[in-house]
Amino acid sequence: MFTTGVHAWLYWATGCYFTAFILCCYHMQRAGRATLLTGFISQSLYLLGRGWLGGVFIPNAIFEGPFFLPWCLALISLVRSVKKPCGNLWGALALVVVFSIFSVFYAKGIIPPTPKKTTVWALLFFISESMAHAMFYTGGLYAFFSMVGKNTTNDFHSWVVWGFVAYTVAQVTGAFWCFIGWGNTFSWSARHLSSAVIWTFYAACLHLKFIPGWRKKLAVLTIAGAALIFFISFSNYIHEMSFLRVGG
Amino acid sequence: MVKKIWDMLGDIRISVVLLMAVSATLFTGSIYAGRHFSLFRELNRLRVQDWLAVHIRSQPELVWWIPVLFVLMGALGLNTVICASNRVARLIHRRSTIPSGKFFYLLTPSLIHFLFIVIMLGHLTTFTAARWQTIPLETGTRIALDGKRTPLAVLAIQDLFFPETSGMQNRISQTTVMLANADGNNIKLQYLQPVLIDGRFLFLDKIKKSKRAATTDILPSADKETCNKAHVYMEKKKAKQMLLIVSDPGLYIIISGLTLIMCLMTWYFIVQNMTYKDRKSCPYY
C-alpha cells in the first residue's frame, strides 16, 4: 500500500492534531474540526499501510496500542464534535496530541507474530482494549475538568461505563484467544494480571456511584484509573520497544 | 442478629473495598509475574494447589499473594451473592407494579453479578481441577494420552512459512500435524484450531530446544525469558514441536458465563443510554 513504511503520514496526522488543538484553543471550532478530520484520515491510511509492514498483510500491526490508541481518541473527538457541535474540543484533542507524539517516537516495525497471534480474536481483543483505554483516558480528563471547576461536561461517568463495557469485551475476546492459542482462559502472566487489575479497579469505580457518601471520590478514582492504565500500558509499550521488529 | 450480619456482609461499601483490595493484590502479583516469568508460567500447566504446595515453602516471598487473592475473591463472591440476592428479593417484592420489560431491565444488573460468580467458580474449577499434559511430537512415533489405551500415531508434521520475498521469511505462519487414531481416522491439528477428543482438547505448541528436554508437565525454566516467542517459531532445528492436551472441567462454565455476561451488559447499557432521561426518575435503580 502507498502508505506502508511512509511515516510522513503519521507525522502529518500528528501535525494536524496539534494544529486542530491550537485552533480549538482559540475557539476556531470549524477550522479545528476540519483539521482534525484531515489528521484522522491521514492516520487511518497510515494504520492501514502498517498491515503490509512485514511484506504480507498482517492486521495485528494496524491495531498495535501505541499507534491505534491515538486513532481511537481522535475518533472519540470526531464523534463528540458531531454530537456536540457547540462544545469545545481542546481537552479531548490534548489527549490525541500527547499520545500521537508518543507514537511518532515509538518503534515503527511489526513484532513478528507467532502462528498463535494471527486470529480474529486477537484483533477483537486489541481493538476493544485500545478503545476501552481511550474511553477511560477521556473519562479521566473530564473528571479532572469537573474537579478543577472547568466543567465543560459532567458526563465523565458515562465514559467509565462505556470504557468498562469495551474492556469487558476485551477480557472476553482475550479469554477466547488465550484458550484456542495456549489452552488457558486465564494466564498467570503479568499481561493478564494487569488486565485484571484494571477491570477490578473500574468495577469498584462503577459501584462507587451507588454509595451516596462516597460519590465525591468518583472523580478522583476516575483520574487515578487513567493514571493506572497509563502506567501499566506504557510500561508494556516501552518494554516491547526492545523486541525484534520487522519493517518500519 | 443473623439479618444484621447478612446485611453487613452484603454491604456495597464492602464490595468496593474488596474490589480495590483484589485490584491491589493483582497489581502486586503482576509485578512478581513480570519479574519471574518462568516461575509463574508453570502455574498455567499445573493445578494451583500442586504448584503452591511446592512454592509456598521454597519461595513464600514470591507467591504469598496468590492465597491472599483467593481469600479476597472468596469474600468478594460471598458479598456479591448476598448483595445481588437482596436486590432480587426487593425487585420480586415489587414485581406486580413493574411492567415485564422494565422488570427484566432492572433484574439485569443482578443477573450480571450472578454470572460473575459463575465465571469465578469456573476459573476456580480450572485452577484446581484442570489437567495439562505436554508431549513432544515427532513424525512416525505414537503418543499415548493419559487414561487412553490406544495411542495416536503421528503421521506428518508440516510447517508452512511466510513467503521468502517478505520480511517474515523463515518464520512459521502455520503448522499442520496429521494424527491417526486406532480406527485409522485422520485428525488434523493446527495452531489456533484445537481438536476435542474424548473430552480433552489437543493443541499445538512449540518450545525452544534446551539442554534439558521438556517431556514433563512442567515447562523448562529459562533465564530472562519473556512472553515474546517470535524467535521460537522459526527454523525447525531451533524449536521442538509439542502437543498440549488439556482437560478443563471449568472451560464450558467460563465460556458460557463470559458470553452471557457480555450480551447482558451490552444490552443493559444500550437500553440505559436510550432511556437516560427516564432513568433519573426511576425509583428502583
Coordinates of C-alpha atoms in Angstrom, one line a residue:
Chain A
M1 CA 0.0 0.0 0.0
F2 CA 1.2 3.5 -0.7
T3 CA 1.4 4.5 3.0
T4 CA 3.3 1.3 4.1
G5 CA 6.5 2.4 5.8
V6 CA 6.0 6.0 4.9
H7 CA 6.0 7.6 8.3
A8 CA 5.4 11.1 6.9
W9 CA 1.7 10.1 7.0
L10 CA 1.9 9.7 10.8
Y11 CA 3.9 12.9 11.3
W12 CA 1.4 14.8 9.1
A13 CA -1.5 13.4 11.1
T14 CA 0.2 14.4 14.4
G15 CA 0.8 17.9 13.0
C16 CA -2.9 18.1 12.0
Y17 CA -4.0 17.1 15.5
F18 CA -1.7 19.7 17.0
T19 CA -3.0 22.4 14.7
A20 CA -6.6 21.3 15.5
F21 CA -5.8 21.6 19.2
I22 CA -4.3 25.2 18.7
L23 CA -7.3 26.2 16.6
C24 CA -9.8 24.9 19.2
C25 CA -7.9 26.7 22.0
Y26 CA -8.5 29.9 20.0
H27 CA -12.2 29.0 19.6
M28 CA -11.9 28.4 15.9
Q29 CA -14.0 25.3 16.1
R30 CA -15.0 24.8 12.5
A31 CA -11.4 25.0 11.3
G32 CA -10.3 22.8 14.2
R33 CA -12.8 20.1 13.2
A34 CA -11.7 20.2 9.6
T35 CA -8.1 19.8 10.6
L36 CA -8.9 17.0 13.0
L37 CA -10.7 15.2 10.2
T38 CA -7.7 15.6 7.9
G39 CA -5.4 14.2 10.5
F40 CA -7.8 11.3 11.2
I41 CA -7.9 10.4 7.5
S42 CA -4.1 10.5 7.3
Q43 CA -3.7 8.4 10.4
S44 CA -6.3 5.9 9.1
L45 CA -4.3 5.5 5.9
Y46 CA -1.1 5.2 7.8
L47 CA -2.5 2.5 10.1
L48 CA -3.9 0.6 7.0
G49 CA -0.4 0.7 5.5
R50 CA 1.1 -0.8 8.6
G51 CA -0.7 -4.0 7.8
W52 CA 1.8 -4.6 5.0
L53 CA 4.9 -3.8 7.0
G54 CA 6.1 -7.4 7.0
G55 CA 5.7 -7.8 3.3
V56 CA 2.5 -9.8 3.7
F57 CA -0.8 -8.5 5.1
I58 CA -0.8 -9.0 8.9
P59 CA -3.6 -6.9 10.5
N60 CA -2.1 -7.1 14.0
A61 CA 0.3 -4.2 13.2
I62 CA -2.7 -1.9 12.5
F63 CA -4.0 -2.4 16.0
E64 CA -0.8 -2.1 18.0
G65 CA -1.6 0.0 21.0
P66 CA 0.8 3.0 20.7
F67 CA -0.5 3.6 17.1
F68 CA -4.1 2.6 17.5
L69 CA -4.8 4.5 20.8
P70 CA -4.4 8.0 19.3
W71 CA -6.7 6.9 16.4
C72 CA -9.4 5.8 18.9
L73 CA -9.0 9.1 20.8
A74 CA -9.3 11.0 17.5
L75 CA -12.4 9.0 16.7
I76 CA -13.9 9.9 20.0
S77 CA -13.1 13.6 19.4
L78 CA -14.7 13.5 16.0
V79 CA -17.8 11.8 17.3
R80 CA -18.1 14.4 20.0
S81 CA -17.7 17.2 17.5
V82 CA -20.6 15.8 15.6
K83 CA -22.8 15.1 18.6
K84 CA -22.0 18.3 20.4
P85 CA -21.1 20.9 17.7
C86 CA -21.1 23.7 20.2
G87 CA -18.7 22.0 22.7
N88 CA -15.0 22.9 22.8
L89 CA -12.8 20.0 21.7
W90 CA -9.4 21.3 23.0
G91 CA -9.4 19.0 26.1
A92 CA -10.0 15.8 24.1
L93 CA -7.6 17.0 21.4
A94 CA -4.9 17.5 24.0
L95 CA -5.0 13.7 24.7
V96 CA -4.9 12.9 21.0
V97 CA -1.8 15.1 20.6
V98 CA 0.1 13.7 23.6
F99 CA -0.4 10.1 22.5
S100 CA 0.2 10.8 18.9
I101 CA 3.6 12.4 19.8
F102 CA 4.5 9.2 21.7
S103 CA 3.7 7.1 18.6
V104 CA 6.0 9.4 16.5
F105 CA 8.9 8.3 18.6
Y106 CA 7.8 4.7 19.1
A107 CA 9.4 1.7 17.3
K108 CA 7.6 1.5 13.9
G109 CA 8.2 -2.1 12.8
I110 CA 6.0 -5.1 13.5
I111 CA 6.8 -7.7 16.1
P112 CA 6.8 -10.9 14.0
P113 CA 3.6 -12.7 15.0
T114 CA 3.7 -16.3 16.0
P115 CA 1.0 -18.6 14.5
K116 CA -0.9 -18.2 17.7
K117 CA -1.4 -14.5 17.2
T118 CA -2.9 -14.4 13.8
T119 CA -6.6 -14.8 14.6
V120 CA -9.6 -12.6 14.6
W121 CA -9.9 -13.0 18.3
A122 CA -6.6 -11.2 18.8
L123 CA -7.8 -8.3 16.6
L124 CA -11.0 -8.1 18.5
F125 CA -9.0 -8.1 21.7
F126 CA -6.7 -5.3 20.7
I127 CA -9.4 -3.2 19.1
S128 CA -11.7 -3.3 22.2
E129 CA -8.8 -2.9 24.6
S130 CA -7.5 0.3 22.9
M131 CA -11.0 1.7 22.6
A132 CA -11.6 1.0 26.3
H133 CA -8.3 2.7 27.2
A134 CA -9.3 5.7 25.0
M135 CA -12.6 5.9 26.9
F136 CA -11.0 5.6 30.3
Y137 CA -8.5 8.4 29.4
T138 CA -11.3 10.6 28.2
G139 CA -13.3 9.9 31.4
G140 CA -10.2 10.8 33.4
L141 CA -9.8 14.0 31.5
Y142 CA -13.4 15.1 32.1
A143 CA -13.2 14.0 35.7
F144 CA -10.2 16.3 36.1
F145 CA -12.1 19.2 34.5
S146 CA -15.1 18.6 36.8
M147 CA -12.7 18.7 39.8
V148 CA -10.9 21.9 38.9
G149 CA -14.2 23.6 38.0
K150 CA -13.7 23.8 34.3
N151 CA -16.9 21.8 33.9
T152 CA -17.1 21.7 30.2
T153 CA -19.0 18.4 30.7
N154 CA -20.1 16.5 33.7
D155 CA -20.6 13.1 32.0
F156 CA -17.2 11.5 32.8
H157 CA -19.0 8.6 34.4
S158 CA -20.6 7.7 31.1
W159 CA -17.1 7.3 29.6
V160 CA -16.2 5.0 32.5
V161 CA -19.3 2.9 31.9
W162 CA -18.7 2.5 28.2
G163 CA -15.0 2.0 28.8
F164 CA -15.8 -0.8 31.2
V165 CA -18.2 -2.4 28.6
A166 CA -15.4 -2.2 26.0
Y167 CA -12.9 -3.5 28.5
T168 CA -15.1 -6.5 29.4
V169 CA -15.4 -7.3 25.7
A170 CA -11.6 -7.2 25.6
Q171 CA -11.4 -9.6 28.5
V172 CA -13.9 -12.0 26.9
T173 CA -12.3 -12.0 23.4
G174 CA -8.9 -12.2 25.1
A175 CA -10.0 -15.3 27.1
F176 CA -11.2 -17.0 23.9
W177 CA -8.0 -16.2 22.1
C178 CA -5.9 -17.3 25.1
F179 CA -7.7 -20.6 25.2
I180 CA -7.5 -21.5 21.5
G181 CA -3.9 -20.4 21.4
W182 CA -2.4 -21.6 24.8
G183 CA -5.1 -23.8 26.4
N184 CA -5.9 -21.4 29.2
T185 CA -8.7 -18.9 29.6
F186 CA -6.6 -17.0 32.1
S187 CA -2.8 -17.0 32.1
W188 CA -0.8 -16.2 35.2
S189 CA 1.4 -13.7 33.4
A190 CA 2.0 -10.0 34.0
R191 CA -0.1 -9.1 31.0
H192 CA -3.3 -10.9 32.1
L193 CA -2.9 -9.9 35.8
S194 CA -2.5 -6.3 34.8
S195 CA -5.7 -6.5 32.7
A196 CA -7.5 -8.0 35.8
V197 CA -6.1 -5.1 37.9
I198 CA -7.7 -2.5 35.5
W199 CA -11.0 -4.4 35.3
T200 CA -11.4 -4.8 39.1
F201 CA -10.4 -1.2 39.6
Y202 CA -13.1 0.1 37.3
A203 CA -15.6 -2.4 38.7
A204 CA -15.0 -0.7 42.0
C205 CA -15.4 2.8 40.4
L206 CA -18.8 1.8 38.9
H207 CA -20.1 0.6 42.3
L208 CA -19.0 3.8 44.0
K209 CA -21.8 5.7 42.3
F210 CA -24.3 3.8 44.4
I211 CA -22.8 4.8 47.7
P212 CA -24.1 8.3 48.5
G213 CA -21.3 9.4 50.8
W214 CA -18.6 8.2 48.5
R215 CA -19.7 9.7 45.2
K216 CA -17.3 12.6 45.6
K217 CA -14.4 10.2 45.4
L218 CA -15.6 9.0 41.9
A219 CA -13.8 11.8 40.1
V220 CA -10.6 11.2 42.0
L221 CA -10.8 7.4 41.3
T222 CA -11.5 8.0 37.6
I223 CA -8.4 10.1 37.3
A224 CA -6.4 7.5 39.3
G225 CA -7.7 4.8 36.9
A226 CA -6.5 6.7 33.9
A227 CA -3.1 7.1 35.6
L228 CA -3.1 3.3 36.4
I229 CA -3.8 2.4 32.8
F230 CA -1.1 4.8 31.6
F231 CA 1.4 3.2 33.9
I232 CA 0.5 -0.3 33.1
S233 CA 0.1 0.0 29.3
F234 CA 3.1 2.3 28.7
S235 CA 5.3 0.1 30.8
N236 CA 4.4 -2.7 28.4
Y237 CA 4.8 -0.5 25.3
I238 CA 8.3 0.7 26.4
H239 CA 9.2 -2.9 27.3
E240 CA 8.1 -4.1 23.8
M241 CA 10.3 -1.5 22.1
S242 CA 13.2 -3.8 22.8
F243 CA 11.6 -6.7 20.9
L244 CA 12.9 -7.6 17.5
R245 CA 10.8 -5.9 14.8
V246 CA 10.4 -6.3 11.0
G247 CA 9.8 -3.5 8.6
G248 CA 9.2 0.1 9.6
Chain B
M1 CA -28.7 -10.7 64.6
V2 CA -28.5 -13.0 61.5
K3 CA -30.1 -10.4 59.4
K4 CA -27.7 -7.8 60.7
I5 CA -24.7 -9.9 59.7
W6 CA -26.3 -10.8 56.4
D7 CA -26.9 -7.1 55.6
M8 CA -23.4 -6.2 56.7
L9 CA -21.8 -8.9 54.5
G10 CA -23.8 -7.7 51.6
D11 CA -23.0 -4.0 52.0
I12 CA -21.9 -2.4 48.7
R13 CA -19.2 -0.5 50.6
I14 CA -17.6 -3.8 51.3
S15 CA -17.8 -4.6 47.6
V16 CA -15.9 -1.5 46.7
V17 CA -13.2 -2.1 49.4
L18 CA -12.9 -5.8 48.3
L19 CA -12.6 -4.9 44.6
M20 CA -9.9 -2.4 45.4
A21 CA -8.1 -4.9 47.6
V22 CA -8.3 -7.5 44.8
S23 CA -7.0 -4.9 42.3
A24 CA -4.1 -4.0 44.6
T25 CA -3.2 -7.7 45.1
L26 CA -3.4 -8.4 41.4
F27 CA -1.2 -5.4 40.8
T28 CA 1.4 -6.8 43.2
G29 CA 1.1 -10.2 41.5
S30 CA 1.6 -8.7 38.1
I31 CA 5.0 -7.2 39.3
Y32 CA 6.1 -10.6 40.6
A33 CA 4.9 -12.4 37.5
G34 CA 6.7 -9.9 35.3
R35 CA 10.0 -10.4 37.1
H36 CA 9.7 -14.2 37.5
F37 CA 8.1 -15.2 34.2
S38 CA 9.2 -18.8 34.2
L39 CA 8.1 -19.4 37.8
F40 CA 4.5 -18.2 37.2
R41 CA 4.3 -19.7 33.7
E42 CA 4.4 -23.2 35.4
L43 CA 1.1 -22.2 37.0
N44 CA -0.6 -22.3 33.6
R45 CA 0.3 -26.1 33.3
L46 CA -0.3 -27.2 36.9
R47 CA -3.2 -27.2 39.4
V48 CA -2.8 -24.3 41.7
Q49 CA -2.7 -26.5 44.9
D50 CA 0.1 -28.7 43.4
W51 CA 2.1 -25.6 42.4
L52 CA 1.5 -23.8 45.7
A53 CA 2.5 -26.9 47.7
V54 CA 5.9 -26.7 46.2
H55 CA 6.5 -22.9 46.1
I56 CA 4.8 -21.7 49.2
R57 CA 7.6 -23.4 51.2
S58 CA 10.5 -22.7 48.8
Q59 CA 9.6 -19.2 47.7
P60 CA 7.0 -17.7 50.0
E61 CA 8.1 -14.2 49.4
L62 CA 7.2 -14.5 45.7
V63 CA 3.9 -16.5 45.9
W64 CA 2.2 -15.2 49.1
W65 CA -0.2 -13.0 47.1
I66 CA -1.9 -16.0 45.4
P67 CA -3.6 -17.4 48.6
V68 CA -4.4 -13.8 49.6
L69 CA -6.1 -13.3 46.2
F70 CA -8.1 -16.5 46.6
V71 CA -9.3 -15.4 50.0
L72 CA -10.3 -11.9 48.8
M73 CA -12.1 -13.4 45.7
G74 CA -14.0 -15.7 48.0
A75 CA -15.0 -12.8 50.2
L76 CA -16.0 -10.8 47.1
G77 CA -18.0 -13.8 45.9
L78 CA -19.9 -14.0 49.1
N79 CA -20.5 -10.3 49.2
T80 CA -21.8 -10.3 45.6
V81 CA -24.2 -13.2 46.2
I82 CA -25.7 -11.5 49.2
C83 CA -25.9 -8.1 47.6
A84 CA -27.4 -9.4 44.4
S85 CA -29.9 -11.7 46.3
N86 CA -31.1 -8.7 48.4
R87 CA -31.7 -6.7 45.3
V88 CA -33.5 -9.5 43.5
A89 CA -35.7 -10.1 46.6
R90 CA -36.6 -6.4 46.6
L91 CA -37.5 -6.5 42.9
I92 CA -39.6 -9.6 43.2
H93 CA -41.5 -8.0 46.1
R94 CA -42.4 -5.1 43.7
R95 CA -42.9 -7.3 40.7
S96 CA -46.7 -6.6 40.4
T97 CA -46.1 -2.9 40.0
I98 CA -43.4 -3.1 37.3
P99 CA -44.0 -3.9 33.6
S100 CA -42.3 -7.1 32.4
G101 CA -39.7 -5.4 30.1
K102 CA -38.7 -3.0 32.8
F103 CA -38.6 -5.8 35.4
F104 CA -36.1 -7.7 33.2
Y105 CA -34.1 -4.5 32.7
L106 CA -33.9 -3.9 36.4
L107 CA -33.1 -7.5 37.0
T108 CA -30.2 -7.5 34.5
P109 CA -27.5 -6.0 36.9
S110 CA -28.2 -8.7 39.4
L111 CA -28.1 -11.4 36.7
I112 CA -24.7 -10.0 35.6
H113 CA -23.5 -10.2 39.2
F114 CA -24.6 -13.9 39.5
L115 CA -22.9 -14.6 36.2
F116 CA -19.7 -13.0 37.5
I117 CA -19.9 -15.5 40.4
V118 CA -20.4 -18.4 37.9
I119 CA -17.4 -17.3 35.9
M120 CA -15.3 -17.1 39.0
L121 CA -16.4 -20.6 40.0
G122 CA -15.5 -21.7 36.5
H123 CA -12.0 -20.3 36.9
L124 CA -11.7 -21.9 40.4
T125 CA -12.6 -25.2 38.8
T126 CA -10.0 -24.7 36.1
F127 CA -7.3 -23.7 38.6
T128 CA -8.0 -26.7 40.9
A129 CA -9.2 -29.5 38.6
A130 CA -7.8 -29.0 35.1
R131 CA -5.1 -31.2 33.7
W132 CA -2.4 -30.2 31.2
Q133 CA -0.2 -32.7 29.5
T134 CA 2.7 -31.7 27.2
I135 CA 4.1 -34.4 24.8
P136 CA 6.9 -34.0 22.2
L137 CA 5.7 -34.7 18.6
E138 CA 7.8 -36.5 16.0
T139 CA 6.7 -38.0 12.7
G140 CA 6.4 -41.7 12.8
T141 CA 6.0 -42.0 16.6
R142 CA 3.0 -42.8 18.7
I143 CA 1.7 -40.7 21.5
A144 CA -0.3 -42.0 24.5
L145 CA -2.9 -39.8 26.1
D146 CA -3.4 -40.2 29.8
G147 CA -6.1 -42.8 30.5
K148 CA -6.4 -43.9 26.9
R149 CA -5.2 -47.3 25.9
T150 CA -4.8 -46.9 22.2
P151 CA -2.2 -44.4 21.2
L152 CA -2.4 -41.8 18.4
A153 CA 0.1 -42.1 15.5
V154 CA 1.9 -39.0 14.3
L155 CA 1.6 -39.3 10.5
A156 CA 3.1 -35.9 9.5
I157 CA 4.3 -32.6 10.7
Q158 CA 4.4 -29.8 8.1
D159 CA 5.4 -26.2 8.7
L160 CA 4.2 -23.5 6.5
F161 CA 6.5 -20.5 6.3
F162 CA 5.8 -16.9 5.3
P163 CA 6.8 -16.1 1.7
E164 CA 10.6 -15.9 1.0
T165 CA 10.1 -12.5 -0.6
S166 CA 8.6 -11.0 2.6
G167 CA 10.3 -9.6 5.6
M168 CA 9.0 -12.6 7.6
Q169 CA 10.9 -15.2 5.7
N170 CA 12.0 -18.3 7.7
R171 CA 9.1 -17.6 10.1
I172 CA 6.4 -20.2 10.6
S173 CA 2.9 -19.0 9.7
Q174 CA 1.1 -22.2 10.4
T175 CA 1.9 -25.9 11.2
T176 CA -0.2 -28.8 10.3
V177 CA 0.1 -32.1 12.2
M178 CA -1.7 -35.2 11.0
L179 CA -2.6 -37.7 13.7
A180 CA -4.3 -41.1 13.2
N181 CA -6.4 -42.8 15.9
A182 CA -6.9 -46.6 16.4
D183 CA -9.8 -46.7 13.9
G184 CA -7.5 -45.3 11.2
N185 CA -9.3 -41.9 11.1
N186 CA -7.1 -38.9 10.5
I187 CA -7.1 -35.9 12.9
K188 CA -5.8 -32.6 11.5
L189 CA -4.3 -30.3 14.1
Q190 CA -3.2 -26.7 13.6
Y191 CA -2.4 -23.7 15.7
L192 CA -5.5 -21.9 16.9
Q193 CA -7.6 -24.8 15.8
P194 CA -7.7 -27.2 18.8
V195 CA -9.4 -30.6 18.4
L196 CA -11.7 -32.1 21.0
I197 CA -11.1 -35.9 21.6
D198 CA -12.8 -37.8 24.5
G199 CA -13.4 -34.5 26.4
R200 CA -9.8 -33.4 26.0
F201 CA -8.6 -30.5 23.8
L202 CA -5.5 -31.1 21.7
F203 CA -3.4 -28.0 20.9
L204 CA -0.2 -27.5 19.1
D205 CA 2.6 -25.8 21.0
K206 CA 6.3 -25.1 20.4
I207 CA 9.2 -24.7 22.8
K208 CA 12.7 -23.6 22.4
K209 CA 15.1 -26.6 22.4
S210 CA 17.2 -26.6 25.6
K211 CA 19.8 -28.9 27.2
R212 CA 17.0 -30.2 29.5
A213 CA 14.3 -31.8 27.3
A214 CA 10.8 -30.9 28.3
T215 CA 8.9 -34.1 28.5
T216 CA 7.1 -33.5 31.7
D217 CA 4.1 -31.3 32.6
I218 CA 6.4 -28.6 33.9
L219 CA 8.0 -26.5 31.2
P220 CA 11.7 -25.9 31.4
S221 CA 12.8 -22.7 33.1
A222 CA 14.7 -20.2 31.0
D223 CA 16.5 -17.2 32.4
K224 CA 15.4 -13.8 31.2
E225 CA 12.6 -15.3 29.2
T226 CA 9.7 -13.1 28.2
C227 CA 6.3 -13.6 26.7
N228 CA 7.6 -12.7 23.2
K229 CA 8.1 -16.1 21.4
A230 CA 8.8 -14.7 17.9
H231 CA 12.2 -16.4 18.0
V232 CA 10.7 -19.9 18.7
Y233 CA 8.6 -20.1 15.6
M234 CA 11.4 -20.1 13.1
E235 CA 13.5 -22.9 11.6
K236 CA 12.9 -26.5 12.7
K237 CA 16.2 -27.0 14.4
K238 CA 15.7 -24.3 17.0
A239 CA 12.4 -25.4 18.5
K240 CA 10.6 -28.6 19.4
Q241 CA 7.0 -29.3 18.2
M242 CA 4.8 -30.2 21.1
L243 CA 1.3 -31.5 21.7
L244 CA -0.6 -29.9 24.5
I245 CA -3.6 -31.9 25.9
V246 CA -6.0 -30.0 28.1
S247 CA -8.8 -31.5 30.2
D248 CA -10.6 -28.5 31.7
P249 CA -13.9 -29.0 33.5
G250 CA -14.2 -25.3 34.1
L251 CA -14.0 -24.3 30.5
Y252 CA -17.6 -24.6 29.5
I253 CA -18.7 -22.7 32.6
I254 CA -16.3 -19.8 31.8
I255 CA -17.1 -19.6 28.1
S256 CA -20.9 -19.7 28.7
G257 CA -20.7 -17.2 31.5
L258 CA -18.4 -14.8 29.6
T259 CA -20.7 -14.9 26.5
L260 CA -23.9 -14.3 28.5
I261 CA -22.3 -11.5 30.7
M262 CA -21.1 -9.7 27.5
C263 CA -24.6 -9.9 25.9
L264 CA -26.4 -8.8 29.0
M265 CA -24.0 -6.0 29.8
T266 CA -24.1 -4.6 26.2
W267 CA -27.9 -4.9 26.1
Y268 CA -28.3 -3.3 29.5
F269 CA -26.1 -0.2 28.8
I270 CA -27.7 0.3 25.4
V271 CA -31.2 0.4 27.0
Q272 CA -29.9 2.6 29.8
N273 CA -28.4 5.0 27.3
M274 CA -31.7 5.1 25.3
T275 CA -33.8 5.7 28.4
Y276 CA -31.3 8.0 30.1
K277 CA -33.8 10.7 30.9
D278 CA -36.5 8.3 32.3
R279 CA -33.9 6.6 34.4
K280 CA -33.4 9.7 36.5
S281 CA -36.9 9.3 37.9
C282 CA -36.7 5.5 38.3
P283 CA -37.1 4.7 42.0
Y284 CA -35.8 1.1 41.6
Y285 CA -32.4 1.8 40.2

